[in-house]
Amino acid sequence: MQRPLILASQSPRRKQLLEWAEIHFTIEVVETDESFSTEMDPAEIPIHIARAKALAVKAKRRTEGRDFDTPVYLAADTVVVLNNEIINKPKDRADAIAMLSRLSGQQHRVITGVVILDKEKEIAFSEITQVQFHALTQVQIAHYVDQYKPYDKAGAYAIQEWIGVIGIAAINGDFYNVMGLPVSRVVKALPVL
């Protein structure tokens, strides 16, 4: 890719995945409203939020006169869906424990919405991965929450951490999507712009 790539996300996991893919990029983030209509299809919600993130960074750079190098903007957002209900990031310890208790022994969907845009074009898609948890004990859940403090993670867990190693029975789909970015699909989409 010849043009500069700007990642409009402060997620350390997305940063790590792009680095693993040996993609050169910089990070710029603008505080963005992440609200959405409850009428939206769950697969559209993370695209809606990702688009808002990318457009906010693009608008800021334009206002500051820093869009002369026609960068490509990449943004993503991930949601966890259990029985058609969005499981957001936990507010506190009790909320994280409650979320993981609900996910225990259940299958849920992890949906990451991706938006890639430049001056004229936009590519938007969502990737869905099915995740099945083993039944977890309250001791395991409390240990994970207290040791890993998953308060910045949708569904209150990260698959690459301890809870994923001991708690995930199966996944159907892209593992890295559950981490926050379907990076192979992103790499394929980038040359299109």
PDB file of C-alpha atoms in Angstrom:
ATOM      1  CA  MET A   1       0.000   0.000   0.000  1.00  0.00           C
ATOM      2  CA  GLN A   2       1.447   3.353  -1.071  1.00  0.00           C
ATOM      3  CA  ARG A   3      -0.704   5.903   0.742  1.00  0.00           C
ATOM      4  CA  PRO A   4      -0.559   6.531   4.497  1.00  0.00           C
ATOM      5  CA  LEU A   5      -2.937   4.423   6.568  1.00  0.00           C
ATOM      6  CA  ILE A   6      -4.542   5.941   9.642  1.00  0.00           C
ATOM      7  CA  LEU A   7      -6.071   3.626  12.225  1.00  0.00           C
ATOM      8  CA  ALA A   8      -8.979   5.455  13.875  1.00  0.00           C
ATOM      9  CA  SER A   9      -8.942   3.249  16.971  1.00  0.00           C
ATOM     10  CA  GLN A  10      -7.141   3.241  20.284  1.00  0.00           C
ATOM     11  CA  SER A  11      -7.569  -0.529  20.717  1.00  0.00           C
ATOM     12  CA  PRO A  12      -4.226  -2.104  21.604  1.00  0.00           C
ATOM     13  CA  ARG A  13      -5.450  -5.359  20.048  1.00  0.00           C
ATOM     14  CA  ARG A  14      -6.181  -3.766  16.647  1.00  0.00           C
ATOM     15  CA  LYS A  15      -2.792  -2.074  16.757  1.00  0.00           C
ATOM     16  CA  GLN A  16      -1.112  -5.399  17.525  1.00  0.00           C
ATOM     17  CA  LEU A  17      -2.924  -7.244  14.736  1.00  0.00           C
ATOM     18  CA  LEU A  18      -1.948  -4.658  12.115  1.00  0.00           C
ATOM     19  CA  GLU A  19       1.651  -4.810  13.346  1.00  0.00           C
ATOM     20  CA  TRP A  20       1.596  -8.619  13.069  1.00  0.00           C
ATOM     21  CA  ALA A  21       0.376  -8.195   9.470  1.00  0.00           C
ATOM     22  CA  GLU A  22       3.366  -5.854   8.876  1.00  0.00           C
ATOM     23  CA  ILE A  23       1.102  -2.997   7.830  1.00  0.00           C
ATOM     24  CA  HIS A  24       2.552   0.487   8.281  1.00  0.00           C
ATOM     25  CA  PHE A  25       0.094   2.889   9.929  1.00  0.00           C
ATOM     26  CA  THR A  26      -0.347   5.701  12.394  1.00  0.00           C
ATOM     27  CA  ILE A  27      -3.062   6.051  15.000  1.00  0.00           C
ATOM     28  CA  GLU A  28      -5.382   9.027  15.323  1.00  0.00           C
ATOM     29  CA  VAL A  29      -8.468   9.015  17.478  1.00  0.00           C
ATOM     30  CA  VAL A  30     -11.290  11.494  17.934  1.00  0.00           C
ATOM     31  CA  GLU A  31     -13.829  11.092  20.734  1.00  0.00           C
ATOM     32  CA  THR A  32     -16.919   9.780  18.938  1.00  0.00           C
ATOM     33  CA  ASP A  33     -20.544   9.207  19.828  1.00  0.00           C
ATOM     34  CA  GLU A  34     -21.023   5.416  19.849  1.00  0.00           C
ATOM     35  CA  SER A  35     -24.791   5.429  20.279  1.00  0.00           C
ATOM     36  CA  PHE A  36     -27.015   3.517  17.886  1.00  0.00           C
ATOM     37  CA  SER A  37     -30.680   2.851  17.238  1.00  0.00           C
ATOM     38  CA  THR A  38     -32.081  -0.231  18.934  1.00  0.00           C
ATOM     39  CA  GLU A  39     -33.894  -0.897  15.641  1.00  0.00           C
ATOM     40  CA  MET A  40     -30.592  -1.568  13.836  1.00  0.00           C
ATOM     41  CA  ASP A  41     -29.624  -5.079  12.827  1.00  0.00           C
ATOM     42  CA  PRO A  42     -26.792  -6.240  15.157  1.00  0.00           C
ATOM     43  CA  ALA A  43     -24.465  -6.751  12.162  1.00  0.00           C
ATOM     44  CA  GLU A  44     -24.956  -3.093  11.155  1.00  0.00           C
ATOM     45  CA  ILE A  45     -24.225  -1.602  14.587  1.00  0.00           C
ATOM     46  CA  PRO A  46     -20.427  -2.020  14.574  1.00  0.00           C
ATOM     47  CA  ILE A  47     -20.255  -0.714  10.981  1.00  0.00           C
ATOM     48  CA  HIS A  48     -22.265   2.354  12.038  1.00  0.00           C
ATOM     49  CA  ILE A  49     -19.886   3.020  14.954  1.00  0.00           C
ATOM     50  CA  ALA A  50     -16.744   2.328  12.888  1.00  0.00           C
ATOM     51  CA  ARG A  51     -17.939   4.726  10.185  1.00  0.00           C
ATOM     52  CA  ALA A  52     -18.466   7.456  12.792  1.00  0.00           C
ATOM     53  CA  LYS A  53     -14.909   6.923  14.090  1.00  0.00           C
ATOM     54  CA  ALA A  54     -13.339   7.070  10.614  1.00  0.00           C
ATOM     55  CA  LEU A  55     -15.359  10.121   9.535  1.00  0.00           C
ATOM     56  CA  ALA A  56     -14.502  11.982  12.752  1.00  0.00           C
ATOM     57  CA  VAL A  57     -10.753  11.551  12.180  1.00  0.00           C
ATOM     58  CA  LYS A  58     -11.107  12.414   8.474  1.00  0.00           C
ATOM     59  CA  ALA A  59     -13.060  15.609   9.302  1.00  0.00           C
ATOM     60  CA  LYS A  60     -10.525  16.662  11.939  1.00  0.00           C
ATOM     61  CA  ARG A  61      -7.613  16.233   9.530  1.00  0.00           C
ATOM     62  CA  ARG A  62      -9.495  18.161   6.826  1.00  0.00           C
ATOM     63  CA  THR A  63     -10.250  21.008   9.255  1.00  0.00           C
ATOM     64  CA  GLU A  64      -6.572  21.129  10.258  1.00  0.00           C
ATOM     65  CA  GLY A  65      -5.451  21.038   6.595  1.00  0.00           C
ATOM     66  CA  ARG A  66      -3.700  17.684   7.067  1.00  0.00           C
ATOM     67  CA  ASP A  67      -5.494  15.688   4.378  1.00  0.00           C
ATOM     68  CA  PHE A  68      -3.106  16.710   1.589  1.00  0.00           C
ATOM     69  CA  ASP A  69      -1.528  13.236   1.484  1.00  0.00           C
ATOM     70  CA  THR A  70      -4.926  11.550   0.767  1.00  0.00           C
ATOM     71  CA  PRO A  71      -4.653   8.992   3.536  1.00  0.00           C
ATOM     72  CA  VAL A  72      -6.728   5.860   3.892  1.00  0.00           C
ATOM     73  CA  TYR A  73      -8.721   5.651   7.115  1.00  0.00           C
ATOM     74  CA  LEU A  74      -9.403   2.364   8.873  1.00  0.00           C
ATOM     75  CA  ALA A  75     -11.840   2.033  11.760  1.00  0.00           C
ATOM     76  CA  ALA A  76     -13.466  -0.933  13.440  1.00  0.00           C
ATOM     77  CA  ASP A  77     -15.858  -1.706  16.249  1.00  0.00           C
ATOM     78  CA  THR A  78     -16.709  -5.046  17.849  1.00  0.00           C
ATOM     79  CA  VAL A  79     -19.910  -6.157  19.536  1.00  0.00           C
ATOM     80  CA  VAL A  80     -20.864  -9.358  21.305  1.00  0.00           C
ATOM     81  CA  VAL A  81     -24.384 -10.643  20.626  1.00  0.00           C
ATOM     82  CA  LEU A  82     -26.107 -13.204  22.843  1.00  0.00           C
ATOM     83  CA  ASN A  83     -29.617 -14.255  21.807  1.00  0.00           C
ATOM     84  CA  ASN A  84     -29.892 -11.124  19.620  1.00  0.00           C
ATOM     85  CA  GLU A  85     -28.977  -8.841  22.543  1.00  0.00           C
ATOM     86  CA  ILE A  86     -25.866  -6.659  22.415  1.00  0.00           C
ATOM     87  CA  ILE A  87     -23.494  -7.317  25.316  1.00  0.00           C
ATOM     88  CA  ASN A  88     -21.471  -4.109  25.648  1.00  0.00           C
ATOM     89  CA  LYS A  89     -18.350  -3.312  27.656  1.00  0.00           C
ATOM     90  CA  PRO A  90     -18.854  -3.814  31.398  1.00  0.00           C
ATOM     91  CA  LYS A  91     -19.288  -0.783  33.641  1.00  0.00           C
ATOM     92  CA  ASP A  92     -17.595  -2.357  36.659  1.00  0.00           C
ATOM     93  CA  ARG A  93     -16.591  -5.644  38.327  1.00  0.00           C
ATOM     94  CA  ALA A  94     -20.157  -6.728  39.090  1.00  0.00           C
ATOM     95  CA  ASP A  95     -21.230  -6.016  35.514  1.00  0.00           C
ATOM     96  CA  ALA A  96     -18.268  -7.994  34.092  1.00  0.00           C
ATOM     97  CA  ILE A  97     -19.078 -10.973  36.326  1.00  0.00           C
ATOM     98  CA  ALA A  98     -22.745 -10.808  35.303  1.00  0.00           C
ATOM     99  CA  MET A  99     -21.828 -10.707  31.588  1.00  0.00           C
ATOM    100  CA  LEU A 100     -19.484 -13.678  31.796  1.00  0.00           C
ATOM    101  CA  SER A 101     -22.041 -15.592  33.841  1.00  0.00           C
ATOM    102  CA  ARG A 102     -24.548 -15.065  31.010  1.00  0.00           C
ATOM    103  CA  LEU A 103     -22.020 -16.171  28.363  1.00  0.00           C
ATOM    104  CA  SER A 104     -20.995 -19.256  30.368  1.00  0.00           C
ATOM    105  CA  GLY A 105     -22.051 -22.458  28.602  1.00  0.00           C
ATOM    106  CA  GLN A 106     -23.619 -20.466  25.752  1.00  0.00           C
ATOM    107  CA  GLN A 107     -22.872 -19.761  22.116  1.00  0.00           C
ATOM    108  CA  HIS A 108     -22.695 -16.112  21.070  1.00  0.00           C
ATOM    109  CA  ARG A 109     -21.675 -14.092  18.042  1.00  0.00           C
ATOM    110  CA  VAL A 110     -18.786 -11.663  17.870  1.00  0.00           C
ATOM    111  CA  ILE A 111     -19.371  -9.110  15.128  1.00  0.00           C
ATOM    112  CA  THR A 112     -16.679  -6.685  14.040  1.00  0.00           C
ATOM    113  CA  GLY A 113     -17.658  -3.894  11.706  1.00  0.00           C
ATOM    114  CA  VAL A 114     -14.895  -2.448   9.531  1.00  0.00           C
ATOM    115  CA  VAL A 115     -14.893   0.774   7.532  1.00  0.00           C
ATOM    116  CA  ILE A 116     -12.047   1.701   5.192  1.00  0.00           C
ATOM    117  CA  LEU A 117     -12.330   5.004   3.383  1.00  0.00           C
ATOM    118  CA  ASP A 118     -10.388   7.622   1.508  1.00  0.00           C
ATOM    119  CA  LYS A 119     -11.394  10.853  -0.206  1.00  0.00           C
ATOM    120  CA  GLU A 120     -13.909   9.248  -2.572  1.00  0.00           C
ATOM    121  CA  LYS A 121     -14.582   5.605  -1.725  1.00  0.00           C
ATOM    122  CA  GLU A 122     -15.728   3.540   1.222  1.00  0.00           C
ATOM    123  CA  ILE A 123     -15.503  -0.172   1.884  1.00  0.00           C
ATOM    124  CA  ALA A 124     -17.659  -1.395   4.771  1.00  0.00           C
ATOM    125  CA  PHE A 125     -18.265  -4.916   5.994  1.00  0.00           C
ATOM    126  CA  SER A 126     -18.899  -6.947   9.094  1.00  0.00           C
ATOM    127  CA  GLU A 127     -17.311 -10.247  10.039  1.00  0.00           C
ATOM    128  CA  ILE A 128     -19.167 -12.700  12.283  1.00  0.00           C
ATOM    129  CA  THR A 129     -17.557 -15.402  14.415  1.00  0.00           C
ATOM    130  CA  GLN A 130     -19.515 -17.874  16.537  1.00  0.00           C
ATOM    131  CA  VAL A 131     -17.979 -18.530  19.960  1.00  0.00           C
ATOM    132  CA  GLN A 132     -18.999 -21.331  22.331  1.00  0.00           C
ATOM    133  CA  PHE A 133     -18.028 -21.074  25.995  1.00  0.00           C
ATOM    134  CA  HIS A 134     -17.612 -24.028  28.317  1.00  0.00           C
ATOM    135  CA  ALA A 135     -19.643 -23.760  31.508  1.00  0.00           C
ATOM    136  CA  LEU A 136     -17.543 -21.536  33.775  1.00  0.00           C
ATOM    137  CA  THR A 137     -17.539 -21.574  37.566  1.00  0.00           C
ATOM    138  CA  GLN A 138     -18.063 -18.386  39.545  1.00  0.00           C
ATOM    139  CA  VAL A 139     -14.531 -18.845  40.920  1.00  0.00           C
ATOM    140  CA  GLN A 140     -13.107 -18.904  37.361  1.00  0.00           C
ATOM    141  CA  ILE A 141     -15.138 -15.856  36.353  1.00  0.00           C
ATOM    142  CA  ALA A 142     -14.131 -13.853  39.443  1.00  0.00           C
ATOM    143  CA  HIS A 143     -10.475 -14.846  38.984  1.00  0.00           C
ATOM    144  CA  TYR A 144     -10.481 -13.660  35.384  1.00  0.00           C
ATOM    145  CA  VAL A 145     -12.216 -10.362  36.129  1.00  0.00           C
ATOM    146  CA  ASP A 146      -9.939  -9.615  39.112  1.00  0.00           C
ATOM    147  CA  GLN A 147      -6.706 -10.569  37.337  1.00  0.00           C
ATOM    148  CA  TYR A 148      -7.387  -9.233  33.836  1.00  0.00           C
ATOM    149  CA  LYS A 149      -9.848  -6.374  34.457  1.00  0.00           C
ATOM    150  CA  PRO A 150     -11.667  -6.706  31.101  1.00  0.00           C
ATOM    151  CA  TYR A 151     -13.564  -3.422  31.414  1.00  0.00           C
ATOM    152  CA  ASP A 152     -12.578  -2.160  27.947  1.00  0.00           C
ATOM    153  CA  LYS A 153     -13.715  -5.312  26.161  1.00  0.00           C
ATOM    154  CA  ALA A 154     -17.080  -6.103  24.587  1.00  0.00           C
ATOM    155  CA  GLY A 155     -18.596  -9.058  26.408  1.00  0.00           C
ATOM    156  CA  ALA A 156     -16.056  -8.602  29.245  1.00  0.00           C
ATOM    157  CA  TYR A 157     -13.455 -10.959  27.781  1.00  0.00           C
ATOM    158  CA  ALA A 158     -10.500 -11.264  25.439  1.00  0.00           C
ATOM    159  CA  ILE A 159     -10.152 -14.608  23.676  1.00  0.00           C
ATOM    160  CA  GLN A 160      -6.341 -14.386  23.724  1.00  0.00           C
ATOM    161  CA  GLU A 161      -6.248 -14.127  27.526  1.00  0.00           C
ATOM    162  CA  TRP A 162      -6.621 -16.792  30.251  1.00  0.00           C
ATOM    163  CA  ILE A 163     -10.412 -16.977  29.903  1.00  0.00           C
ATOM    164  CA  GLY A 164     -10.076 -17.916  26.243  1.00  0.00           C
ATOM    165  CA  VAL A 165      -7.467 -20.571  26.954  1.00  0.00           C
ATOM    166  CA  ILE A 166      -9.565 -22.332  29.605  1.00  0.00           C
ATOM    167  CA  GLY A 167     -13.078 -21.213  28.734  1.00  0.00           C
ATOM    168  CA  ILE A 168     -13.622 -21.397  24.980  1.00  0.00           C
ATOM    169  CA  ALA A 169     -15.007 -24.731  23.788  1.00  0.00           C
ATOM    170  CA  ALA A 170     -15.136 -23.867  20.065  1.00  0.00           C
ATOM    171  CA  ILE A 171     -15.117 -21.062  17.558  1.00  0.00           C
ATOM    172  CA  ASN A 172     -16.539 -21.001  14.061  1.00  0.00           C
ATOM    173  CA  GLY A 173     -14.967 -18.228  12.033  1.00  0.00           C
ATOM    174  CA  ASP A 174     -12.031 -15.852  12.218  1.00  0.00           C
ATOM    175  CA  PHE A 175     -10.164 -16.034  15.560  1.00  0.00           C
ATOM    176  CA  TYR A 176      -8.659 -12.571  15.043  1.00  0.00           C
ATOM    177  CA  ASN A 177     -12.129 -11.156  14.504  1.00  0.00           C
ATOM    178  CA  VAL A 178     -12.839 -12.055  18.135  1.00  0.00           C
ATOM    179  CA  MET A 179      -9.688 -10.142  19.109  1.00  0.00           C
ATOM    180  CA  GLY A 180     -11.151  -7.096  17.378  1.00  0.00           C
ATOM    181  CA  LEU A 181     -10.142  -7.079  13.720  1.00  0.00           C
ATOM    182  CA  PRO A 182     -10.595  -9.597  10.883  1.00  0.00           C
ATOM    183  CA  VAL A 183      -7.117  -8.653   9.771  1.00  0.00           C
ATOM    184  CA  SER A 184      -6.774 -10.971   6.752  1.00  0.00           C
ATOM    185  CA  ARG A 185      -9.975  -9.546   5.265  1.00  0.00           C
ATOM    186  CA  VAL A 186      -8.731  -6.002   5.963  1.00  0.00           C
ATOM    187  CA  VAL A 187      -5.411  -6.741   4.240  1.00  0.00           C
ATOM    188  CA  LYS A 188      -7.284  -7.985   1.158  1.00  0.00           C
ATOM    189  CA  ALA A 189      -9.511  -4.888   1.103  1.00  0.00           C
ATOM    190  CA  LEU A 190      -6.780  -2.243   1.489  1.00  0.00           C
ATOM    191  CA  PRO A 191      -5.361  -2.371  -2.078  1.00  0.00           C
ATOM    192  CA  VAL A 192      -8.854  -1.786  -3.481  1.00  0.00           C
ATOM    193  CA  LEU A 193      -8.757   1.878  -2.385  1.00  0.00           C
TER     194      LEU A 193
END
